[in-house]
GROMACS .gro file of C-alpha atoms in nm:
model
  218
    1PRO     CA    1   2.354   3.044   0.026
    2ARG     CA    2   2.211   3.139  -0.337
    3VAL     CA    3   1.876   3.125  -0.425
    4TYR     CA    4   1.632   3.136  -0.724
    5THR     CA    5   1.426   3.426  -0.775
    6TYR     CA    6   1.094   3.448  -0.951
    7HIS     CA    7   1.249   3.547  -1.263
    8GLY     CA    8   1.422   3.239  -1.290
    9GLU     CA    9   1.782   3.440  -1.160
   10MET     CA   10   2.004   3.326  -0.893
   11SER     CA   11   2.068   3.623  -0.573
   12PHE     CA   12   2.207   3.562  -0.225
   13PHE     CA   13   1.958   3.493   0.029
   14SER     CA   14   1.914   3.718   0.287
   15LEU     CA   15   1.728   3.655   0.642
   16LYS     CA   16   1.552   4.019   0.601
   17ASN     CA   17   1.315   3.920   0.312
   18LEU     CA   18   1.142   3.771   0.633
   19VAL     CA   19   0.787   3.878   0.652
   20SER     CA   20   0.743   4.110   0.963
   21SER     CA   21   0.470   3.900   1.118
   22SER     CA   22   0.771   3.588   1.155
   23THR     CA   23   0.865   3.474   1.498
   24LEU     CA   24   1.229   3.440   1.369
   25GLU     CA   25   1.438   3.752   1.501
   26VAL     CA   26   1.786   3.735   1.354
   27PRO     CA   27   2.026   4.054   1.380
   28GLN     CA   28   2.078   4.168   1.034
   29LYS     CA   29   2.442   4.112   0.996
   30GLN     CA   30   2.682   3.994   0.740
   31TRP     CA   31   2.731   3.572   0.667
   32LYS     CA   32   3.052   3.572   0.869
   33ASP     CA   33   2.921   3.746   1.172
   34TYR     CA   34   2.602   3.477   1.184
   35THR     CA   35   2.620   3.203   1.443
   36SER     CA   36   2.615   2.854   1.344
   37SER     CA   37   2.256   2.792   1.437
   38GLU     CA   38   2.167   3.103   1.215
   39LYS     CA   39   2.345   2.958   0.934
   40LYS     CA   40   2.156   2.652   0.959
   41VAL     CA   41   1.823   2.826   0.986
   42ALA     CA   42   1.935   3.023   0.671
   43CYS     CA   43   2.039   2.737   0.458
   44TYR     CA   44   1.750   2.542   0.552
   45MET     CA   45   1.531   2.824   0.439
   46ALA     CA   46   1.699   2.897   0.121
   47ALA     CA   47   1.647   2.518   0.022
   48LYS     CA   48   1.301   2.545   0.085
   49GLN     CA   49   1.293   2.846  -0.140
   50ASN     CA   50   1.467   2.681  -0.408
   51GLN     CA   51   1.254   2.408  -0.395
   52SER     CA   52   0.946   2.591  -0.438
   53LEU     CA   53   1.071   2.849  -0.730
   54ARG     CA   54   1.294   2.584  -0.929
   55ALA     CA   55   1.038   2.562  -1.155
   56PHE     CA   56   1.023   2.930  -1.228
   57ALA     CA   57   1.404   2.906  -1.281
   58ASN     CA   58   1.358   2.725  -1.632
   59GLN     CA   59   1.082   2.701  -1.857
   60ALA     CA   60   1.175   2.341  -1.978
   61SER     CA   61   1.158   2.231  -1.617
   62VAL     CA   62   0.787   2.363  -1.612
   63GLU     CA   63   0.705   2.170  -1.931
   64GLU     CA   64   0.855   1.868  -1.774
   65LEU     CA   65   0.645   1.887  -1.481
   66LEU     CA   66   0.346   1.962  -1.655
   67ALA     CA   67   0.400   1.624  -1.869
   68LYS     CA   68   0.490   1.434  -1.558
   69GLN     CA   69   0.159   1.545  -1.423
   70GLU     CA   70  -0.028   1.466  -1.726
   71GLU     CA   71   0.135   1.135  -1.717
   72ALA     CA   72   0.007   1.052  -1.367
   73LYS     CA   73  -0.316   1.181  -1.433
   74LYS     CA   74  -0.347   0.928  -1.761
   75ALA     CA   75  -0.226   0.651  -1.525
   76GLU     CA   76  -0.444   0.737  -1.255
   77GLU     CA   77  -0.732   0.736  -1.493
   78ALA     CA   78  -0.651   0.409  -1.663
   79LEU     CA   79  -0.636   0.220  -1.285
   80ILE     CA   80  -0.993   0.363  -1.210
   81LYS     CA   81  -1.098   0.229  -1.566
   82GLN     CA   82  -0.965  -0.095  -1.450
   83LEU     CA   83  -1.131  -0.085  -1.105
   84ASP     CA   84  -1.455  -0.003  -1.289
   85GLU     CA   85  -1.448  -0.305  -1.528
   86ARG     CA   86  -1.333  -0.528  -1.241
   87CYS     CA   87  -1.630  -0.435  -1.042
   88GLU     CA   88  -1.860  -0.467  -1.334
   89ALA     CA   89  -1.741  -0.819  -1.418
   90GLU     CA   90  -1.822  -0.945  -1.051
   91ARG     CA   91  -2.170  -0.768  -1.078
   92LYS     CA   92  -2.227  -0.983  -1.369
   93LYS     CA   93  -2.139  -1.303  -1.197
   94ALA     CA   94  -2.403  -1.561  -1.071
   95SER     CA   95  -2.493  -1.521  -0.714
   96ILE     CA   96  -2.300  -1.763  -0.480
   97SER     CA   97  -2.541  -1.992  -0.275
   98TRP     CA   98  -2.459  -2.053   0.060
   99SER     CA   99  -2.522  -2.382   0.257
  100PRO     CA  100  -2.520  -2.447   0.608
  101VAL     CA  101  -2.241  -2.592   0.732
  102PRO     CA  102  -2.300  -2.825   1.059
  103LEU     CA  103  -2.062  -2.904   1.324
  104GLU     CA  104  -1.991  -3.235   1.206
  105ALA     CA  105  -1.853  -3.089   0.872
  106VAL     CA  106  -1.624  -2.905   1.041
  107THR     CA  107  -1.455  -3.149   1.287
  108GLU     CA  108  -1.451  -3.422   1.057
  109LYS     CA  109  -1.314  -3.228   0.745
  110HIS     CA  110  -1.132  -2.946   0.845
  111LYS     CA  111  -0.799  -3.105   0.698
  112LYS     CA  112  -0.991  -3.190   0.355
  113LYS     CA  113  -0.876  -2.968   0.033
  114SER     CA  114  -1.079  -2.855  -0.202
  115PRO     CA  115  -1.163  -2.574  -0.475
  116GLY     CA  116  -1.300  -2.230  -0.344
  117MET     CA  117  -1.628  -2.108  -0.409
  118PHE     CA  118  -1.565  -1.818  -0.568
  119TYR     CA  119  -1.274  -1.861  -0.776
  120GLY     CA  120  -1.211  -2.267  -0.801
  121LEU     CA  121  -0.891  -2.246  -0.611
  122GLU     CA  122  -0.760  -2.485  -0.404
  123PHE     CA  123  -0.635  -2.230  -0.119
  124PRO     CA  124  -0.423  -2.230   0.189
  125TRP     CA  125  -0.585  -2.229   0.533
  126THR     CA  126  -0.240  -2.169   0.716
  127ALA     CA  127   0.085  -1.938   0.668
  128GLN     CA  128   0.300  -2.236   0.628
  129MET     CA  129   0.071  -2.346   0.352
  130LEU     CA  130   0.051  -1.994   0.175
  131GLN     CA  131   0.412  -1.995   0.214
  132ASP     CA  132   0.445  -2.377   0.041
  133PHE     CA  133   0.204  -2.264  -0.230
  134GLY     CA  134   0.453  -1.946  -0.325
  135ALA     CA  135   0.426  -1.629  -0.560
  136LYS     CA  136   0.305  -1.869  -0.851
  137TRP     CA  137  -0.007  -1.964  -0.645
  138LEU     CA  138  -0.037  -1.611  -0.530
  139THR     CA  139  -0.020  -1.474  -0.860
  140GLU     CA  140  -0.286  -1.688  -1.025
  141ALA     CA  141  -0.491  -1.579  -0.706
  142PHE     CA  142  -0.477  -1.224  -0.772
  143HIS     CA  143  -0.564  -1.303  -1.147
  144ARG     CA  144  -0.888  -1.463  -1.087
  145ALA     CA  145  -0.992  -1.205  -0.835
  146GLY     CA  146  -0.875  -0.895  -1.091
  147SER     CA  147  -0.646  -0.773  -0.761
  148LEU     CA  148  -0.357  -0.776  -1.038
  149GLU     CA  149  -0.340  -0.736  -1.422
  150SER     CA  150  -0.261  -1.045  -1.656
  151THR     CA  151   0.086  -0.864  -1.743
  152ASN     CA  152   0.192  -0.882  -1.406
  153ARG     CA  153   0.282  -1.137  -1.171
  154VAL     CA  154   0.404  -1.188  -0.785
  155THR     CA  155   0.778  -1.265  -0.802
  156SER     CA  156   0.836  -1.379  -0.420
  157LEU     CA  157   0.663  -1.428  -0.091
  158LYS     CA  158   0.766  -1.404   0.238
  159VAL     CA  159   0.578  -1.461   0.572
  160GLU     CA  160   0.653  -1.216   0.825
  161ASP     CA  161   0.764  -1.323   1.169
  162THR     CA  162   0.547  -1.091   1.347
  163LYS     CA  163   0.250  -1.235   1.584
  164VAL     CA  164  -0.065  -1.068   1.507
  165THR     CA  165  -0.312  -1.198   1.774
  166GLY     CA  166  -0.594  -0.952   1.833
  167GLY     CA  167  -0.968  -1.092   1.766
  168ASN     CA  168  -1.122  -1.396   1.802
  169ASN     CA  169  -1.285  -1.466   1.468
  170ALA     CA  170  -0.979  -1.592   1.273
  171GLY     CA  171  -0.585  -1.641   1.272
  172LYS     CA  172  -0.410  -1.353   1.102
  173PHE     CA  173  -0.058  -1.337   1.016
  174LEU     CA  174   0.119  -1.099   0.760
  175LEU     CA  175   0.307  -1.123   0.435
  176THR     CA  176   0.539  -0.926   0.215
  177VAL     CA  177   0.505  -0.972  -0.135
  178ARG     CA  178   0.731  -0.848  -0.484
  179TYR     CA  179   0.600  -0.770  -0.830
  180ALA     CA  180   0.753  -0.810  -1.175
  181LYS     CA  181   0.614  -0.449  -1.237
  182GLU     CA  182   0.594  -0.278  -0.931
  183ARG     CA  183   0.414   0.063  -0.884
  184GLU     CA  184   0.262   0.258  -0.603
  185SER     CA  185  -0.091   0.144  -0.557
  186LEU     CA  186   0.079  -0.222  -0.561
  187HIS     CA  187   0.097  -0.269  -0.157
  188THR     CA  188   0.396  -0.520  -0.096
  189LYS     CA  189   0.280  -0.537   0.268
  190LEU     CA  190  -0.012  -0.774   0.314
  191PHE     CA  191  -0.245  -0.897   0.575
  192ALA     CA  192  -0.397  -1.262   0.583
  193LYS     CA  193  -0.679  -1.401   0.755
  194VAL     CA  194  -0.735  -1.798   0.782
  195PRO     CA  195  -0.929  -2.028   1.006
  196PHE     CA  196  -0.821  -2.105   1.356
  197PRO     CA  197  -0.651  -2.441   1.390
  198MET     CA  198  -0.851  -2.704   1.503
  199THR     CA  199  -0.581  -2.710   1.857
  200LYS     CA  200  -0.680  -2.736   2.242
  201GLU     CA  201  -0.611  -2.368   2.239
  202THR     CA  202  -0.815  -2.221   1.926
  203LYS     CA  203  -1.108  -2.506   1.896
  204GLN     CA  204  -1.386  -2.326   2.028
  205ASP     CA  205  -1.309  -2.017   1.845
  206ARG     CA  206  -1.297  -2.208   1.553
  207LEU     CA  207  -1.625  -2.357   1.589
  208SER     CA  208  -1.756  -2.037   1.667
  209SER     CA  209  -1.630  -1.855   1.382
  210SER     CA  210  -1.734  -2.169   1.129
  211VAL     CA  211  -2.053  -2.260   1.260
  212LEU     CA  212  -2.189  -2.034   1.483
  213LYS     CA  213  -2.095  -1.718   1.264
  214GLN     CA  214  -2.157  -1.873   0.926
  215PRO     CA  215  -2.387  -1.638   0.680
  216MET     CA  216  -2.777  -1.672   0.747
  217ASP     CA  217  -2.886  -1.535   0.410
  218PHE     CA  218  -2.962  -1.846   0.254
   0.00000   0.00000   0.00000
């Protein structure tokens, strides 16, 4: 195999270039005499050296690499600024007061639909409801919460079949979403928590989480 040198030239890779502390001992012989395993090792090491020295082989590559690093830095700074602005906007909002919820309110009104306290959105409390509300609703929810920029949107939403049963404070499920403008910092694998249904199997857990464990700082 041929490899880059620090001067940007090409030369044949030689295992004799190994440092003396290396635990790999290969006889210094011609390429045609190497075993298949020795050739695989040599090719792997040559590829690794080329990967680390490729930028030195061409000045244009170095400039391109620096330009990409600068672009990535600016993108990161923009995201940090956006997060700071979101936090500042949240701090300026009026505090939400909490009124204790009696047990009767949960048992009698657990199917009633109402706007949420924080963002005024009617929200789904089951996996099927979220699937039915779809990408349009999730886009609106992300926009109001500031989780997604106004120039972007959720294009698809799919609740996964994987069952999540751990814990006793809420029902849980996984979902996969896609965005019109995807980027590394936008997660596509999401986790949701919803109230337990008022069924025979989970009624006590629901009452425990909705009544006994509600906020006490009112």
